[in-house]
Amino acid sequence: MAREVELTIGYNDRLSTVRRTIPDDEPPPWDATTTLRVVGKPVPRIDARAKVTGAAKYTRDITLPGMLYGVIVRSPYAAARIRAVDTSVAERMPGVRAVHVLDRSQVRFQGHEIAAVAAETLEQAEDAARAIRIDYEPGPFVVTLAQAMRPDAPVVMSGATPGGGGHVRAPTGIVRAALAWAAEGPAQHGNVFGPSDRSLFGKNRGDVDQALRTADAIVEQEFYTPVQTHSCLETHCAIAYWEQKDRLVVYCGAKSVTDARAELADHFGLPHSHVRVTNQLIGGHFGTKGSSLPYAAIAAHLARKAGRPVKIALSRKEEHLVGGNRPLNRMRARVAGTRDGVLTAIDMVNHGSAGAGFGAGASGPFFSIYDCGNVRVAEYDVLMNTGPGCAFRAPGHPQGAFALEVAIDMLCERLGQDPVEFRLRNSCGRTPWRADELRIGAERIGWKERRNPRAGAGTGPIKRGIGVANSVWYSVYNPGAQVEVQINKDGSVIAFTSTSAPGGGEGTVIAQAIAEELGLNVEHIEVRLANSDYPYSPAPGGSKLTGTVTPPARQAAYRAKQTLLRHAARKLGVPVETLTVQPGGRIVAQSGQTLEWREACALLPGGKTAAIGERPDDYSGPASVFPSLSMGHDLVAGVQFAEVTVDERIGRVTVERIVAVQDCGRVFNPLLAESQVQGGIINALSFGLFEERVIDELEGRMLNPDFLFYKLAGPREMPVIETVLLNVYHGQSNTDARNLGEPAKVATIAAIVNAIYNATGAWITELPITPARVLAALAARDQHTRA
Amino acid sequence: MKREVTLQVNGEPYTIIVDTRETLLDALRYRLGFMGPKEGCGNGNCGSCTVTLNGAIVDSCLVFAVEADGAEVTTVEGLAVNGQLHPLQRAFIETGALQCGFCTPGFIMSAKALLERNPHPTEQEIRLALSGNLCRCTGYDKIVRAVMAASEALARAA
């Protein structure tokens, strides 16, 4: 059952028509020519009022009657055998109501969970946790790449494989898909797994060796990026209680409550229907909070023993240690080209570490940004005794783009090519709109007028420079995602779906799609999210949410509207095909008869009607299908330009301005989209300039597990950011929305580093860009000049 | 050890029994139910718990509840009057100066204190006044713009 439609696709003035076959019950798809009333407008967030008044509830803000406070006892050692755990003293302490000891004989990183206690107050639980005596036998450990890769290094986990087994934590989303892919079997040598020559984002192509032989210039450079922790302002938190003996309820800030439900049900051997996971709002996730284990499971164990609800909220220190992180990477990038400005080879070796976990790939940009026919990557996942990494806003991409895009500028310098011209020539094949983005950005930043024609050409101690870099992302979506829309007899509308609301505007875009379809305003639509009993939609990860949930939201609204119109037609005595819904919800017949929205809704039998919409595949089908997601054929392109000043006397870099030109399919809400772009940029800038998890190599412990010495960019470090959003229509769903969030974080660091080079003539190849590293790079430049 | 503490929160008097090692933040949240102030770090670094104590902004995670005995405390819940939002709250909504919203109460309280002592701050003064608050989602640009917009709105209303 399908029908054909003609859709206008493209961008700016490059529009064309395509024919697509769509499911019969799809509403007529919106395309480039559709005029919309609510979608595409800067509609304020539907949860904004609650958030500015303090009424917004996060998991930490929930207090249940009789609730106890839980504290987890964690290993201070990076590696140890646990000989014995003695809880006898703790169990007798004031206020203590339950003690739980995990079935674990080895700890593999600082912060690894061993036991837990629940008490009437947090202070009593902390006191009791300190009274639990653990007999450790500390063992050898590895906390740097160099230590981990030694042939005689102690092996972090035996029996661990990227695809499963030996995991300390179940990976989710993109990282899970990547690992399932990698499970085809890289070799293991000690802690080193690899090489892998493919990723979720591409595989090796062409003949790199041949291309290298015939190149006019080759650049080879090593790059290093440290571990970045997610540092969500709200730490992980769960509240668990049991209804009857075998029904578990968990309030948990998990971005996918359906994944969390499955994990918890499997952990306790319960049918999935006996577990409910829910939350109201999440205080940021950026890729973490994908899994409920182990903290929510521990809360549930304690709650079962105590017979009362138990809350566990991680401290900031725990969050840094075990809350997930962006893996570190040491990448050797080699790029080659010809004098006429053609990129002929991309070659990369990556040794990355997600600590006691997998997923440290960084090859996405190497496969996806350039049209170059010869690409070769070799990636190694290296295990270390540190807290496991997980997905973090564009996994692997800020690191990979840093290495690739800086190497590309090095090559341009060698070939005498302008970096913008070079990118126009080599990176606009699969994403032709990137050419528009490059031109728009160059114009805005003043590329021709304001960039130093020769790097470091300025005079005086404070040097100014401009740089550019490309980004890439993917059309990730989840077919089968569902949204239910209910219309009630008083005219109110509710949407239900299980995805969560960590801040990207998930509920708002769903409300926009429904309001547009029903002729109502956003305020009319209530959106209920993050309950595992609601229809399934995925976590807002992989930047797939808007593109995944707005089509089923619109489809559900369309179907519920058909029911409403049938009742209206009967009442008016006209054929249903003659009815339309006008803005404001008034139903108008060709005969001229009208029915107000509420009058029509009052006709609904039983007082309401509901319909469930389901995300079909992209109309052209997926380009590839993975266990937890699908990818469409289109890439998301972005370009960023940075302007920096460098004080050469003290090595301080100030990012003055960023111009970001970004595609995200249909721009669903420019206010939200701009926030996503700005947020991606500041997160990347913070990673590039300030953030680094510092681990003592001798003790194996994190030295900066706080916000005092783990430095985040603050209001004073924020550059002026100009955001240009490009509508690019693909004709792939009924809303034609794609996604944003991750793409904006990919190019920033490389653009800053290329700008630093333009300012000073010095290359930065290690992050973060501290004054010490800048001064070292300047010294290297001066030595090179003298030589 | 327990002690009795009497304080005013958002203009209302309260008397509570607290543990002497309990922070003002925990007392506000768990004894009195003011969940606007958040704990982001528990260490005075992130500013999510910002409230005013006798008119001065403080990180309430660094103040013991017993220190607030006899004091006047304002939390973000005290800004709207009879459901009418404060100009800062309206500006945050209209400029889209928030995403997850966890840091928002702290930013609004810091900004309110700034505008009370300096009704027409420059952008640099705003950035400086907010530098004790961290936001991980949306960056700071729209927050700074929201404070500027609120400053203008307050001037128009005056």
PDB file of N, CA and C in Angstrom, chain A residues 396-473:
ATOM      1  N   GLY A 396      34.176  10.533  18.636  1.00  0.00           N
ATOM      2  CA  GLY A 396      35.339  10.456  17.747  1.00  0.00           C
ATOM      3  C   GLY A 396      35.513  11.625  16.811  1.00  0.00           C
ATOM      4  N   HIS A 397      34.491  12.410  16.600  1.00  0.00           N
ATOM      5  CA  HIS A 397      34.552  13.404  15.528  1.00  0.00           C
ATOM      6  C   HIS A 397      35.318  14.689  15.846  1.00  0.00           C
ATOM      7  N   PRO A 398      35.144  15.280  17.036  1.00  0.00           N
ATOM      8  CA  PRO A 398      35.978  16.465  17.302  1.00  0.00           C
ATOM      9  C   PRO A 398      37.471  16.109  17.271  1.00  0.00           C
ATOM     10  N   GLN A 399      37.795  14.908  17.778  1.00  0.00           N
ATOM     11  CA  GLN A 399      39.197  14.496  17.769  1.00  0.00           C
ATOM     12  C   GLN A 399      39.676  14.260  16.334  1.00  0.00           C
ATOM     13  N   GLY A 400      38.902  13.463  15.589  1.00  0.00           N
ATOM     14  CA  GLY A 400      39.299  13.140  14.217  1.00  0.00           C
ATOM     15  C   GLY A 400      39.374  14.378  13.343  1.00  0.00           C
ATOM     16  N   ALA A 401      38.389  15.278  13.503  1.00  0.00           N
ATOM     17  CA  ALA A 401      38.390  16.488  12.690  1.00  0.00           C
ATOM     18  C   ALA A 401      39.550  17.399  13.060  1.00  0.00           C
ATOM     19  N   PHE A 402      39.902  17.424  14.338  1.00  0.00           N
ATOM     20  CA  PHE A 402      41.082  18.187  14.772  1.00  0.00           C
ATOM     21  C   PHE A 402      42.314  17.701  14.002  1.00  0.00           C
ATOM     22  N   ALA A 403      42.541  16.390  14.001  1.00  0.00           N
ATOM     23  CA  ALA A 403      43.725  15.847  13.318  1.00  0.00           C
ATOM     24  C   ALA A 403      43.635  16.072  11.806  1.00  0.00           C
ATOM     25  N   LEU A 404      42.507  15.717  11.222  1.00  0.00           N
ATOM     26  CA  LEU A 404      42.390  15.783   9.762  1.00  0.00           C
ATOM     27  C   LEU A 404      42.416  17.225   9.264  1.00  0.00           C
ATOM     28  N   GLU A 405      41.609  18.076   9.864  1.00  0.00           N
ATOM     29  CA  GLU A 405      41.471  19.430   9.333  1.00  0.00           C
ATOM     30  C   GLU A 405      42.709  20.287   9.567  1.00  0.00           C
ATOM     31  N   VAL A 406      43.475  19.990  10.612  1.00  0.00           N
ATOM     32  CA  VAL A 406      44.740  20.700  10.798  1.00  0.00           C
ATOM     33  C   VAL A 406      45.774  20.154   9.795  1.00  0.00           C
ATOM     34  N   ALA A 407      45.774  18.830   9.604  1.00  0.00           N
ATOM     35  CA  ALA A 407      46.692  18.249   8.605  1.00  0.00           C
ATOM     36  C   ALA A 407      46.393  18.807   7.218  1.00  0.00           C
ATOM     37  N   ILE A 408      45.107  18.992   6.923  1.00  0.00           N
ATOM     38  CA  ILE A 408      44.732  19.548   5.618  1.00  0.00           C
ATOM     39  C   ILE A 408      45.305  20.966   5.453  1.00  0.00           C
ATOM     40  N   ASP A 409      45.215  21.778   6.520  1.00  0.00           N
ATOM     41  CA  ASP A 409      45.780  23.127   6.433  1.00  0.00           C
ATOM     42  C   ASP A 409      47.301  23.086   6.301  1.00  0.00           C
ATOM     43  N   MET A 410      47.919  22.109   6.952  1.00  0.00           N
ATOM     44  CA  MET A 410      49.379  21.945   6.788  1.00  0.00           C
ATOM     45  C   MET A 410      49.698  21.624   5.326  1.00  0.00           C
ATOM     46  N   LEU A 411      48.851  20.785   4.742  1.00  0.00           N
ATOM     47  CA  LEU A 411      49.058  20.417   3.331  1.00  0.00           C
ATOM     48  C   LEU A 411      48.845  21.633   2.420  1.00  0.00           C
ATOM     49  N   CYS A 412      47.827  22.413   2.716  1.00  0.00           N
ATOM     50  CA  CYS A 412      47.567  23.628   1.927  1.00  0.00           C
ATOM     51  C   CYS A 412      48.785  24.547   1.952  1.00  0.00           C
ATOM     52  N   GLU A 413      49.363  24.675   3.163  1.00  0.00           N
ATOM     53  CA  GLU A 413      50.554  25.521   3.313  1.00  0.00           C
ATOM     54  C   GLU A 413      51.673  24.990   2.412  1.00  0.00           C
ATOM     55  N   ARG A 414      51.851  23.679   2.415  1.00  0.00           N
ATOM     56  CA  ARG A 414      52.900  23.033   1.620  1.00  0.00           C
ATOM     57  C   ARG A 414      52.646  23.207   0.129  1.00  0.00           C
ATOM     58  N   LEU A 415      51.378  23.144  -0.243  1.00  0.00           N
ATOM     59  CA  LEU A 415      51.045  23.202  -1.679  1.00  0.00           C
ATOM     60  C   LEU A 415      50.797  24.624  -2.163  1.00  0.00           C
ATOM     61  N   GLY A 416      50.830  25.593  -1.221  1.00  0.00           N
ATOM     62  CA  GLY A 416      50.525  26.966  -1.614  1.00  0.00           C
ATOM     63  C   GLY A 416      49.061  27.155  -1.985  1.00  0.00           C
ATOM     64  N   GLN A 417      48.184  26.386  -1.334  1.00  0.00           N
ATOM     65  CA  GLN A 417      46.753  26.469  -1.640  1.00  0.00           C
ATOM     66  C   GLN A 417      46.023  27.262  -0.562  1.00  0.00           C
ATOM     67  N   ASP A 418      45.011  27.995  -0.971  1.00  0.00           N
ATOM     68  CA  ASP A 418      44.139  28.669  -0.008  1.00  0.00           C
ATOM     69  C   ASP A 418      43.229  27.616   0.647  1.00  0.00           C
ATOM     70  N   PRO A 419      43.158  27.579   2.000  1.00  0.00           N
ATOM     71  CA  PRO A 419      42.375  26.525   2.673  1.00  0.00           C
ATOM     72  C   PRO A 419      40.895  26.509   2.296  1.00  0.00           C
ATOM     73  N   VAL A 420      40.304  27.663   2.011  1.00  0.00           N
ATOM     74  CA  VAL A 420      38.897  27.659   1.610  1.00  0.00           C
ATOM     75  C   VAL A 420      38.765  27.108   0.190  1.00  0.00           C
ATOM     76  N   GLU A 421      39.622  27.570  -0.700  1.00  0.00           N
ATOM     77  CA  GLU A 421      39.578  27.083  -2.089  1.00  0.00           C
ATOM     78  C   GLU A 421      39.806  25.573  -2.133  1.00  0.00           C
ATOM     79  N   PHE A 422      40.757  25.121  -1.323  1.00  0.00           N
ATOM     80  CA  PHE A 422      41.080  23.691  -1.293  1.00  0.00           C
ATOM     81  C   PHE A 422      39.869  22.877  -0.849  1.00  0.00           C
ATOM     82  N   ARG A 423      39.164  23.405   0.161  1.00  0.00           N
ATOM     83  CA  ARG A 423      37.968  22.692   0.650  1.00  0.00           C
ATOM     84  C   ARG A 423      36.832  22.765  -0.365  1.00  0.00           C
ATOM     85  N   LEU A 424      36.702  23.888  -1.037  1.00  0.00           N
ATOM     86  CA  LEU A 424      35.685  23.991  -2.092  1.00  0.00           C
ATOM     87  C   LEU A 424      35.917  22.923  -3.150  1.00  0.00           C
ATOM     88  N   ARG A 425      37.177  22.701  -3.440  1.00  0.00           N
ATOM     89  CA  ARG A 425      37.516  21.773  -4.504  1.00  0.00           C
ATOM     90  C   ARG A 425      37.386  20.303  -4.084  1.00  0.00           C
ATOM     91  N   ASN A 426      37.649  20.029  -2.806  1.00  0.00           N
ATOM     92  CA  ASN A 426      37.790  18.623  -2.396  1.00  0.00           C
ATOM     93  C   ASN A 426      36.726  18.082  -1.449  1.00  0.00           C
ATOM     94  N   SER A 427      35.862  18.954  -0.939  1.00  0.00           N
ATOM     95  CA  SER A 427      34.925  18.446   0.083  1.00  0.00           C
ATOM     96  C   SER A 427      33.465  18.757  -0.232  1.00  0.00           C
ATOM     97  N   CYS A 428      33.151  19.028  -1.477  1.00  0.00           N
ATOM     98  CA  CYS A 428      31.772  19.424  -1.798  1.00  0.00           C
ATOM     99  C   CYS A 428      31.088  18.465  -2.761  1.00  0.00           C
ATOM    100  N   GLY A 429      31.643  17.260  -2.914  1.00  0.00           N
ATOM    101  CA  GLY A 429      31.034  16.297  -3.824  1.00  0.00           C
ATOM    102  C   GLY A 429      29.800  15.644  -3.246  1.00  0.00           C
ATOM    103  N   ARG A 430      29.952  15.012  -2.066  1.00  0.00           N
ATOM    104  CA  ARG A 430      28.803  14.349  -1.441  1.00  0.00           C
ATOM    105  C   ARG A 430      27.864  15.354  -0.793  1.00  0.00           C
ATOM    106  N   THR A 431      28.387  16.491  -0.416  1.00  0.00           N
ATOM    107  CA  THR A 431      27.568  17.534   0.222  1.00  0.00           C
ATOM    108  C   THR A 431      27.789  18.843  -0.543  1.00  0.00           C
ATOM    109  N   PRO A 432      27.150  18.979  -1.715  1.00  0.00           N
ATOM    110  CA  PRO A 432      27.415  20.166  -2.540  1.00  0.00           C
ATOM    111  C   PRO A 432      27.072  21.480  -1.844  1.00  0.00           C
ATOM    112  N   TRP A 433      26.123  21.437  -0.873  1.00  0.00           N
ATOM    113  CA  TRP A 433      25.781  22.673  -0.164  1.00  0.00           C
ATOM    114  C   TRP A 433      26.916  23.175   0.714  1.00  0.00           C
ATOM    115  N   ARG A 434      27.900  22.327   0.949  1.00  0.00           N
ATOM    116  CA  ARG A 434      29.066  22.791   1.707  1.00  0.00           C
ATOM    117  C   ARG A 434      29.734  23.958   0.987  1.00  0.00           C
ATOM    118  N   ALA A 435      29.657  23.969  -0.337  1.00  0.00           N
ATOM    119  CA  ALA A 435      30.267  25.073  -1.096  1.00  0.00           C
ATOM    120  C   ALA A 435      29.601  26.396  -0.717  1.00  0.00           C
ATOM    121  N   ASP A 436      28.266  26.369  -0.597  1.00  0.00           N
ATOM    122  CA  ASP A 436      27.565  27.585  -0.158  1.00  0.00           C
ATOM    123  C   ASP A 436      27.992  27.961   1.257  1.00  0.00           C
ATOM    124  N   GLU A 437      28.129  26.940   2.097  1.00  0.00           N
ATOM    125  CA  GLU A 437      28.510  27.209   3.497  1.00  0.00           C
ATOM    126  C   GLU A 437      29.893  27.845   3.572  1.00  0.00           C
ATOM    127  N   LEU A 438      30.815  27.328   2.774  1.00  0.00           N
ATOM    128  CA  LEU A 438      32.174  27.883   2.769  1.00  0.00           C
ATOM    129  C   LEU A 438      32.151  29.333   2.292  1.00  0.00           C
ATOM    130  N   ARG A 439      31.385  29.601   1.248  1.00  0.00           N
ATOM    131  CA  ARG A 439      31.338  30.972   0.715  1.00  0.00           C
ATOM    132  C   ARG A 439      30.683  31.929   1.706  1.00  0.00           C
ATOM    133  N   ILE A 440      29.574  31.475   2.311  1.00  0.00           N
ATOM    134  CA  ILE A 440      28.874  32.331   3.284  1.00  0.00           C
ATOM    135  C   ILE A 440      29.793  32.627   4.475  1.00  0.00           C
ATOM    136  N   GLY A 441      30.424  31.588   4.988  1.00  0.00           N
ATOM    137  CA  GLY A 441      31.290  31.755   6.154  1.00  0.00           C
ATOM    138  C   GLY A 441      32.492  32.640   5.855  1.00  0.00           C
ATOM    139  N   ALA A 442      33.101  32.437   4.702  1.00  0.00           N
ATOM    140  CA  ALA A 442      34.278  33.227   4.320  1.00  0.00           C
ATOM    141  C   ALA A 442      33.920  34.706   4.217  1.00  0.00           C
ATOM    142  N   GLU A 443      32.754  34.953   3.665  1.00  0.00           N
ATOM    143  CA  GLU A 443      32.267  36.323   3.536  1.00  0.00           C
ATOM    144  C   GLU A 443      32.060  36.953   4.922  1.00  0.00           C
ATOM    145  N   ARG A 444      31.393  36.196   5.816  1.00  0.00           N
ATOM    146  CA  ARG A 444      31.085  36.725   7.151  1.00  0.00           C
ATOM    147  C   ARG A 444      32.331  37.022   7.984  1.00  0.00           C
ATOM    148  N   ILE A 445      33.309  36.114   7.909  1.00  0.00           N
ATOM    149  CA  ILE A 445      34.480  36.280   8.777  1.00  0.00           C
ATOM    150  C   ILE A 445      35.452  37.294   8.175  1.00  0.00           C
ATOM    151  N   GLY A 446      35.297  37.569   6.889  1.00  0.00           N
ATOM    152  CA  GLY A 446      36.239  38.465   6.207  1.00  0.00           C
ATOM    153  C   GLY A 446      37.510  37.743   5.806  1.00  0.00           C
ATOM    154  N   TRP A 447      37.333  36.568   5.234  1.00  0.00           N
ATOM    155  CA  TRP A 447      38.467  35.694   4.879  1.00  0.00           C
ATOM    156  C   TRP A 447      39.474  36.407   3.988  1.00  0.00           C
ATOM    157  N   LYS A 448      38.973  37.077   2.962  1.00  0.00           N
ATOM    158  CA  LYS A 448      39.885  37.714   1.987  1.00  0.00           C
ATOM    159  C   LYS A 448      40.583  38.924   2.591  1.00  0.00           C
ATOM    160  N   GLU A 449      39.815  39.730   3.345  1.00  0.00           N
ATOM    161  CA  GLU A 449      40.364  41.012   3.808  1.00  0.00           C
ATOM    162  C   GLU A 449      41.149  40.878   5.103  1.00  0.00           C
ATOM    163  N   ARG A 450      40.698  39.972   5.998  1.00  0.00           N
ATOM    164  CA  ARG A 450      41.202  40.029   7.366  1.00  0.00           C
ATOM    165  C   ARG A 450      42.196  38.926   7.696  1.00  0.00           C
ATOM    166  N   ARG A 451      42.295  37.915   6.853  1.00  0.00           N
ATOM    167  CA  ARG A 451      43.211  36.821   7.167  1.00  0.00           C
ATOM    168  C   ARG A 451      44.633  37.239   6.799  1.00  0.00           C
ATOM    169  N   ASN A 452      45.592  36.835   7.608  1.00  0.00           N
ATOM    170  CA  ASN A 452      46.992  37.135   7.258  1.00  0.00           C
ATOM    171  C   ASN A 452      47.367  36.370   6.005  1.00  0.00           C
ATOM    172  N   PRO A 453      47.843  37.071   4.971  1.00  0.00           N
ATOM    173  CA  PRO A 453      48.245  36.350   3.763  1.00  0.00           C
ATOM    174  C   PRO A 453      49.399  35.383   4.060  1.00  0.00           C
ATOM    175  N   ARG A 454      50.236  35.769   5.038  1.00  0.00           N
ATOM    176  CA  ARG A 454      51.319  34.881   5.454  1.00  0.00           C
ATOM    177  C   ARG A 454      51.158  34.648   6.955  1.00  0.00           C
ATOM    178  N   ALA A 455      51.249  33.389   7.384  1.00  0.00           N
ATOM    179  CA  ALA A 455      51.031  33.074   8.798  1.00  0.00           C
ATOM    180  C   ALA A 455      52.007  33.843   9.677  1.00  0.00           C
ATOM    181  N   GLY A 456      51.491  34.402  10.781  1.00  0.00           N
ATOM    182  CA  GLY A 456      52.345  35.111  11.732  1.00  0.00           C
ATOM    183  C   GLY A 456      52.822  36.454  11.232  1.00  0.00           C
ATOM    184  N   ALA A 457      52.107  37.028  10.254  1.00  0.00           N
ATOM    185  CA  ALA A 457      52.604  38.243   9.614  1.00  0.00           C
ATOM    186  C   ALA A 457      52.423  39.492  10.471  1.00  0.00           C
ATOM    187  N   GLY A 458      51.544  39.443  11.458  1.00  0.00           N
ATOM    188  CA  GLY A 458      51.255  40.642  12.245  1.00  0.00           C
ATOM    189  C   GLY A 458      52.452  41.097  13.068  1.00  0.00           C
ATOM    190  N   THR A 459      52.376  42.346  13.552  1.00  0.00           N
ATOM    191  CA  THR A 459      53.454  42.847  14.394  1.00  0.00           C
ATOM    192  C   THR A 459      52.942  42.970  15.821  1.00  0.00           C
ATOM    193  N   GLY A 460      53.874  43.137  16.750  1.00  0.00           N
ATOM    194  CA  GLY A 460      53.486  43.279  18.152  1.00  0.00           C
ATOM    195  C   GLY A 460      53.302  41.932  18.805  1.00  0.00           C
ATOM    196  N   PRO A 461      53.152  41.948  20.147  1.00  0.00           N
ATOM    197  CA  PRO A 461      53.080  40.670  20.881  1.00  0.00           C
ATOM    198  C   PRO A 461      51.731  39.958  20.751  1.00  0.00           C
ATOM    199  N   ILE A 462      50.675  40.692  20.423  1.00  0.00           N
ATOM    200  CA  ILE A 462      49.367  40.042  20.313  1.00  0.00           C
ATOM    201  C   ILE A 462      49.036  39.849  18.844  1.00  0.00           C
ATOM    202  N   LYS A 463      48.955  38.604  18.443  1.00  0.00           N
ATOM    203  CA  LYS A 463      48.763  38.268  17.033  1.00  0.00           C
ATOM    204  C   LYS A 463      47.319  37.835  16.803  1.00  0.00           C
ATOM    205  N   ARG A 464      46.827  38.192  15.641  1.00  0.00           N
ATOM    206  CA  ARG A 464      45.440  37.869  15.299  1.00  0.00           C
ATOM    207  C   ARG A 464      45.420  36.975  14.064  1.00  0.00           C
ATOM    208  N   GLY A 465      44.533  36.004  14.039  1.00  0.00           N
ATOM    209  CA  GLY A 465      44.484  35.125  12.874  1.00  0.00           C
ATOM    210  C   GLY A 465      43.099  34.533  12.662  1.00  0.00           C
ATOM    211  N   ILE A 466      42.906  33.977  11.468  1.00  0.00           N
ATOM    212  CA  ILE A 466      41.616  33.396  11.084  1.00  0.00           C
ATOM    213  C   ILE A 466      41.849  31.992  10.551  1.00  0.00           C
ATOM    214  N   GLY A 467      40.948  31.080  10.893  1.00  0.00           N
ATOM    215  CA  GLY A 467      41.069  29.710  10.400  1.00  0.00           C
ATOM    216  C   GLY A 467      39.720  29.133  10.054  1.00  0.00           C
ATOM    217  N   VAL A 468      39.750  28.047   9.293  1.00  0.00           N
ATOM    218  CA  VAL A 468      38.522  27.398   8.848  1.00  0.00           C
ATOM    219  C   VAL A 468      38.639  25.896   9.090  1.00  0.00           C
ATOM    220  N   ALA A 469      37.501  25.240   9.266  1.00  0.00           N
ATOM    221  CA  ALA A 469      37.491  23.772   9.286  1.00  0.00           C
ATOM    222  C   ALA A 469      36.097  23.259   8.907  1.00  0.00           C
ATOM    223  N   ASN A 470      36.082  22.066   8.355  1.00  0.00           N
ATOM    224  CA  ASN A 470      34.847  21.384   7.959  1.00  0.00           C
ATOM    225  C   ASN A 470      34.342  20.480   9.083  1.00  0.00           C
ATOM    226  N   SER A 471      33.044  20.205   9.052  1.00  0.00           N
ATOM    227  CA  SER A 471      32.509  19.146   9.912  1.00  0.00           C
ATOM    228  C   SER A 471      31.615  18.240   9.082  1.00  0.00           C
ATOM    229  N   VAL A 472      31.288  17.114   9.658  1.00  0.00           N
ATOM    230  CA  VAL A 472      30.351  16.207   8.994  1.00  0.00           C
ATOM    231  C   VAL A 472      29.519  15.502  10.046  1.00  0.00           C
ATOM    232  N   TRP A 473      28.293  15.181   9.704  1.00  0.00           N
ATOM    233  CA  TRP A 473      27.495  14.277  10.538  1.00  0.00           C
ATOM    234  C   TRP A 473      26.582  13.487   9.621  1.00  0.00           C
TER     235      TRP A 473
END
